[in-house]
XYZ file of C-alpha atoms in Angstrom:
409
model
C -158.933 61.691 -9.400
C -159.887 64.881 -11.308
C -163.154 64.726 -13.240
C -161.406 65.192 -16.635
C -159.575 61.895 -16.076
C -162.901 60.222 -15.312
C -164.284 61.590 -18.607
C -161.325 60.115 -20.470
C -161.911 56.788 -18.717
C -165.574 56.826 -19.809
C -164.521 57.245 -23.428
C -161.899 54.532 -23.026
C -164.759 52.290 -21.927
C -166.364 52.615 -25.365
C -163.078 52.126 -27.186
C -162.145 49.118 -25.060
C -165.491 47.492 -25.758
C -164.960 47.866 -29.497
C -161.459 46.427 -29.402
C -162.266 43.200 -27.579
C -165.950 42.442 -28.227
C -165.259 40.494 -31.479
C -163.203 37.866 -29.622
C -166.284 36.293 -28.058
C -168.195 36.498 -31.363
C -165.501 35.163 -33.682
C -167.342 31.933 -34.606
C -170.487 33.943 -35.488
C -168.482 36.422 -37.558
C -166.724 33.538 -39.287
C -170.016 31.850 -40.221
C -171.770 35.056 -41.315
C -168.901 36.289 -43.500
C -168.232 32.811 -44.876
C -164.564 32.655 -43.850
C -162.457 30.462 -41.566
C -162.007 31.335 -37.892
C -158.357 32.194 -38.527
C -159.357 34.641 -41.298
C -162.115 36.093 -39.150
C -159.350 36.848 -36.652
C -158.477 39.761 -38.958
C -161.414 41.589 -37.410
C -159.182 41.858 -34.340
C -155.876 42.077 -36.208
C -156.950 44.963 -38.463
C -158.136 46.987 -35.482
C -154.797 46.478 -33.765
C -152.877 47.344 -36.934
C -154.897 50.550 -37.254
C -154.018 51.499 -33.687
C -150.392 50.498 -34.159
C -149.772 52.392 -37.404
C -152.560 54.953 -37.686
C -152.587 55.972 -34.025
C -149.067 57.471 -33.929
C -149.540 59.045 -37.378
C -152.721 60.813 -36.290
C -151.078 61.825 -33.003
C -148.067 63.273 -34.839
C -150.243 65.139 -37.349
C -152.409 66.656 -34.614
C -149.650 67.309 -32.061
C -150.252 71.081 -32.021
C -154.056 71.029 -31.996
C -156.115 71.901 -28.890
C -156.651 68.721 -26.922
C -160.328 68.961 -26.011
C -161.843 69.307 -29.510
C -159.307 66.789 -30.777
C -160.261 63.962 -28.410
C -163.964 64.654 -28.978
C -163.423 64.547 -32.744
C -161.530 61.275 -32.478
C -164.407 59.739 -30.502
C -166.914 60.825 -33.161
C -164.852 59.410 -36.035
C -164.498 56.218 -34.005
C -168.290 56.079 -33.686
C -168.710 56.492 -37.462
C -166.223 53.685 -38.134
C -168.191 51.308 -35.918
C -171.418 52.244 -37.683
C -169.727 51.230 -40.946
C -168.590 47.929 -39.405
C -172.138 47.147 -38.326
C -173.676 48.119 -41.670
C -171.587 45.934 -43.997
C -171.212 42.211 -44.606
C -167.823 42.155 -46.321
C -164.675 41.038 -44.507
C -162.646 43.571 -46.515
C -164.881 46.509 -45.562
C -165.182 45.314 -41.971
C -161.391 45.071 -41.732
C -160.946 48.570 -43.204
C -163.487 50.152 -40.868
C -161.949 48.324 -37.927
C -158.522 49.683 -38.916
C -159.964 53.220 -38.961
C -161.499 52.694 -35.524
C -158.156 51.362 -34.290
C -156.353 54.471 -35.554
C -158.757 56.636 -33.566
C -158.155 54.466 -30.506
C -154.371 54.668 -30.780
C -154.283 58.442 -31.126
C -156.943 58.940 -28.441
C -154.933 56.912 -25.932
C -151.778 58.910 -26.573
C -153.554 62.200 -25.980
C -155.653 60.925 -23.062
C -152.606 59.543 -21.255
C -150.730 62.805 -21.758
C -153.653 64.833 -20.401
C -154.090 62.494 -17.428
C -150.361 62.527 -16.628
C -150.292 66.327 -16.700
C -153.140 66.630 -14.208
C -151.349 64.801 -11.371
C -147.935 64.843 -9.698
C -145.241 62.720 -11.440
C -145.267 60.283 -8.524
C -148.946 59.589 -9.289
C -148.463 59.175 -13.039
C -148.917 55.394 -13.184
C -152.091 55.650 -11.091
C -153.535 58.307 -13.415
C -152.730 56.116 -16.419
C -154.381 53.186 -14.644
C -157.561 55.228 -14.143
C -157.750 55.982 -17.874
C -157.231 52.306 -18.621
C -159.872 51.407 -16.053
C -162.325 52.277 -18.803
C -160.846 49.409 -20.806
C -160.927 47.007 -17.903
C -164.516 47.806 -16.951
C -165.514 47.482 -20.603
C -164.483 43.836 -20.405
C -166.723 43.245 -17.409
C -169.727 45.206 -18.669
C -169.356 46.343 -22.287
C -167.928 43.184 -23.837
C -170.394 40.782 -22.170
C -173.345 43.027 -23.091
C -172.033 43.269 -26.646
C -171.632 39.503 -26.788
C -175.132 38.899 -25.436
C -176.657 41.264 -27.977
C -174.455 39.848 -30.718
C -175.643 36.324 -30.046
C -179.277 37.405 -29.757
C -179.494 39.829 -32.697
C -176.454 39.118 -34.849
C -172.824 40.098 -34.313
C -173.457 43.496 -35.931
C -175.594 44.501 -32.942
C -172.483 44.582 -30.781
C -171.030 47.351 -32.938
C -174.232 49.375 -32.798
C -173.866 49.238 -29.018
C -170.257 50.425 -29.321
C -171.354 53.334 -31.524
C -173.778 54.518 -28.869
C -171.110 54.171 -26.173
C -168.682 56.274 -28.227
C -171.284 59.036 -28.508
C -171.810 58.952 -24.733
C -168.047 59.252 -24.240
C -167.835 62.248 -26.565
C -170.614 64.015 -24.648
C -168.895 63.246 -21.319
C -165.622 64.775 -22.534
C -167.429 67.844 -23.884
C -169.006 68.367 -20.473
C -166.080 67.519 -18.180
C -162.808 68.306 -19.931
C -161.492 71.831 -19.302
C -161.303 74.153 -22.282
C -157.523 74.216 -22.015
C -155.417 71.167 -21.133
C -151.707 70.583 -20.790
C -150.032 70.693 -24.157
C -153.070 72.266 -25.799
C -150.998 75.098 -27.170
C -148.248 72.782 -28.358
C -145.684 74.058 -25.873
C -142.153 72.734 -25.738
C -142.758 70.163 -23.007
C -143.668 67.827 -25.834
C -140.256 67.740 -27.525
C -141.685 66.512 -30.808
C -139.846 63.889 -32.825
C -136.482 64.514 -31.163
C -137.432 62.299 -28.236
C -137.569 59.290 -30.554
C -133.779 59.203 -30.929
C -133.567 57.042 -27.792
C -132.732 53.421 -28.563
C -133.889 52.412 -25.084
C -137.316 53.848 -25.822
C -137.704 51.746 -28.968
C -136.521 48.678 -27.064
C -139.219 49.389 -24.466
C -141.813 49.555 -27.248
C -140.615 46.142 -28.463
C -140.888 44.722 -24.949
C -144.461 46.036 -24.713
C -145.459 44.482 -28.033
C -143.978 41.078 -27.226
C -145.347 40.949 -23.669
C -148.881 42.000 -24.605
C -148.780 39.902 -27.752
C -148.106 36.821 -25.660
C -151.548 37.173 -24.108
C -153.344 37.768 -27.398
C -151.926 34.701 -29.078
C -154.508 32.951 -26.909
C -157.109 35.602 -26.090
C -157.940 36.409 -29.730
C -159.131 32.812 -30.081
C -160.444 32.380 -26.555
C -164.010 31.521 -27.648
C -163.069 28.500 -29.795
C -160.355 27.609 -27.250
C -162.907 27.322 -24.471
C -165.435 25.409 -26.547
C -162.891 23.068 -28.148
C -160.342 22.456 -25.380
C -162.273 23.129 -22.177
C -165.522 21.759 -23.592
C -167.919 24.502 -22.493
C -170.931 25.535 -24.545
C -170.809 28.562 -26.841
C -173.394 30.323 -24.671
C -171.170 29.888 -21.616
C -168.231 31.721 -23.182
C -169.747 35.153 -22.532
C -170.067 34.426 -18.818
C -166.615 32.905 -18.561
C -165.172 36.074 -20.060
C -166.556 37.932 -17.041
C -163.829 36.197 -15.039
C -161.214 37.509 -17.435
C -162.749 40.973 -17.082
C -162.682 40.742 -13.285
C -158.974 39.967 -13.525
C -158.503 43.023 -15.740
C -159.966 45.350 -13.115
C -157.854 43.950 -10.290
C -154.679 43.753 -12.351
C -155.010 47.271 -13.745
C -155.594 48.776 -10.298
C -152.755 46.857 -8.664
C -150.433 47.451 -11.598
C -150.901 51.213 -11.299
C -150.549 51.217 -7.503
C -147.394 49.137 -7.348
C -145.814 50.771 -10.398
C -145.832 54.067 -8.489
C -143.571 52.269 -5.996
C -141.368 50.273 -8.386
C -141.926 49.876 -12.110
C -139.250 47.235 -12.538
C -140.426 44.853 -9.821
C -144.043 45.273 -10.934
C -143.249 44.408 -14.554
C -141.151 41.373 -13.600
C -143.845 39.963 -11.305
C -146.664 40.548 -13.796
C -144.894 39.128 -16.845
C -143.672 36.180 -14.801
C -147.247 35.506 -13.682
C -148.514 35.706 -17.259
C -145.885 33.244 -18.486
C -146.705 30.726 -15.760
C -150.460 31.146 -16.287
C -150.192 30.512 -20.022
C -148.143 27.375 -19.456
C -150.716 26.235 -16.891
C -153.472 26.833 -19.446
C -151.614 24.591 -21.881
C -151.327 21.842 -19.274
C -154.761 22.226 -17.663
C -156.888 23.681 -20.450
C -159.352 20.794 -20.293
C -159.890 21.158 -16.522
C -162.713 23.661 -16.051
C -161.959 24.699 -12.412
C -158.335 25.413 -13.347
C -159.401 27.390 -16.419
C -161.717 29.549 -14.295
C -158.792 30.570 -12.081
C -156.425 31.016 -15.020
C -158.825 33.360 -16.812
C -158.714 35.686 -13.807
C -154.915 35.492 -13.604
C -154.451 36.117 -17.316
C -156.794 39.078 -17.233
C -154.943 40.501 -14.246
C -151.531 40.061 -15.814
C -152.602 41.285 -19.241
C -153.903 44.658 -18.102
C -151.744 44.850 -15.002
C -148.721 45.353 -17.252
C -150.229 48.413 -18.968
C -149.689 51.162 -16.320
C -146.085 50.224 -15.438
C -144.932 49.733 -19.026
C -146.674 52.898 -20.241
C -145.183 54.844 -17.317
C -141.757 53.367 -18.039
C -141.902 54.606 -21.645
C -142.695 58.127 -20.431
C -139.810 57.889 -17.954
C -137.375 56.895 -20.692
C -138.519 59.821 -22.844
C -138.100 62.303 -20.001
C -141.110 64.310 -21.166
C -144.918 64.275 -21.171
C -144.963 63.507 -24.884
C -148.162 62.835 -26.813
C -146.096 61.062 -29.442
C -144.408 58.757 -26.914
C -147.746 58.011 -25.257
C -149.289 57.239 -28.648
C -146.376 55.021 -29.639
C -146.537 53.182 -26.324
C -150.268 52.652 -26.822
C -149.526 51.600 -30.392
C -147.025 49.099 -29.053
C -149.726 47.476 -26.956
C -151.943 47.294 -30.017
C -149.081 45.991 -32.119
C -148.929 43.247 -29.521
C -152.600 42.515 -30.170
C -151.918 42.422 -33.929
C -148.797 40.307 -33.506
C -150.438 37.919 -31.075
C -153.590 37.429 -33.124
C -151.603 37.009 -36.353
C -149.203 34.506 -34.775
C -152.154 32.671 -33.255
C -153.783 32.432 -36.684
C -150.581 31.046 -38.199
C -150.267 28.486 -35.398
C -153.849 27.335 -35.959
C -153.332 27.059 -39.706
C -150.161 25.003 -39.229
C -150.900 22.960 -36.110
C -154.719 23.021 -35.844
C -154.273 22.588 -32.083
C -155.543 25.243 -29.712
C -153.374 24.236 -26.695
C -150.252 25.084 -28.701
C -151.395 28.721 -28.628
C -150.737 28.900 -24.883
C -147.176 27.599 -25.262
C -146.400 30.092 -28.020
C -147.952 32.894 -25.960
C -145.803 31.992 -22.950
C -142.666 32.036 -25.088
C -143.528 35.448 -26.516
C -144.189 36.835 -23.027
C -140.865 35.507 -21.756
C -139.106 37.128 -24.708
C -140.782 40.446 -23.884
C -139.625 40.193 -20.268
C -136.063 39.506 -21.424
C -136.076 42.584 -23.678
C -137.427 44.718 -20.821
C -134.777 43.552 -18.362
C -131.958 44.060 -20.870
C -133.256 47.535 -21.718
C -133.605 48.474 -18.070
C -130.090 47.258 -17.236
C -128.503 49.242 -20.082
C -130.545 52.364 -19.349
C -129.683 52.199 -15.652
C -125.974 51.845 -16.461
C -126.180 54.792 -18.853
C -128.077 56.881 -16.319
C -125.513 56.091 -13.610
C -122.744 57.200 -15.951
C -124.675 60.364 -16.760
C -125.193 61.101 -13.074
C -121.437 60.873 -12.497
C -120.819 63.179 -15.439
C -123.454 65.608 -14.178
C -121.860 65.691 -10.728
C -118.571 66.710 -12.305
C -120.102 68.935 -14.987
C -123.581 70.211 -13.962
C -124.181 71.765 -17.391
C -124.275 68.293 -18.928
C -127.410 67.276 -17.008
C -129.678 64.796 -18.768
C -133.398 65.740 -18.694
C -134.326 62.071 -18.235
C -132.237 61.868 -15.083
C -134.204 64.789 -13.679
C -137.555 63.081 -14.154
C -139.191 62.569 -10.732
C -140.574 59.262 -11.949
C -137.018 57.902 -12.031
C -137.079 57.349 -8.293
C -139.895 54.813 -8.745
C -138.195 52.799 -11.518
């Protein structure tokens, strides 16, 4: 992989650490801020909402700006937001600063994915996306556990000081390794602006992403109290158990990118099916530690394994290397985090039973898979019709049908 993609992955490492590190510290945050665990879940929800709403807005507003200074600037604002999170003790201020950090994440991902996709052949697009997201997966194996260890030893705020330093390292790496000019840096027409958003199939794909990813985060947002309450492990053991989830992330992300370059559809179906089954198994076997150890790996693998194929599928539907589409796809993943964590909080408030989270998460994942399959069927039928029209009238060619990625869908 080109060095610029590695630089983007290094920055994604910092951003991924910030997004997920609160999940293992939720009981500490709850106690320190004097709120319930379900309300403390807003530390995760607000970040996801920032990425979901703010990310595309920032991406749209900066669509014509040079890419290199833009991604470096986003990393620096992200660092400042995490400093604010660490320096305050108010849930309101923490939530606001987390939303700002999420907005930087959402816009960064859209730009980073577009840059990475432009640096490789279309047939390697999913793999390039997977490399960028490797930063997120590795952050769960290294960054999140380190943040959790420091958070438990020196207060949860310490985790966000660590994230701030990581963001600065990422900004320096991009300054050193990114070329001065990247694809789309002059705002050329390959990024067809807002016109690409007229596709109903594209919005349906975004919905499928949100539901599928949200199914995981119904449970994962509350994984620390789930493990201590249902599985019966100690609070100190949670950090180490999350290493298993992180190991699954690395394997799932790599395999998801590799197999998506062969067939996006089959890869998505297998991964979402595996996530549904794993969540139902967690509901049934959540008190059995050996089973939970295996399920954490499977859930991590499915959760991040779906990212490269679904992100690549959104770009395929758009028919263009669009920053806006990439940002909206990334926002859809984060909307899944927001939706999942919010639904999980509601379930806990109403049922006060952690195992129910796994059942709800499985149902949401299955709904996401259904939306994906319906969208794919309708898009394929439309594309077949367009191909027939194009054969008879070449001037009516559809730019999506000409996308080389289509052969892998």
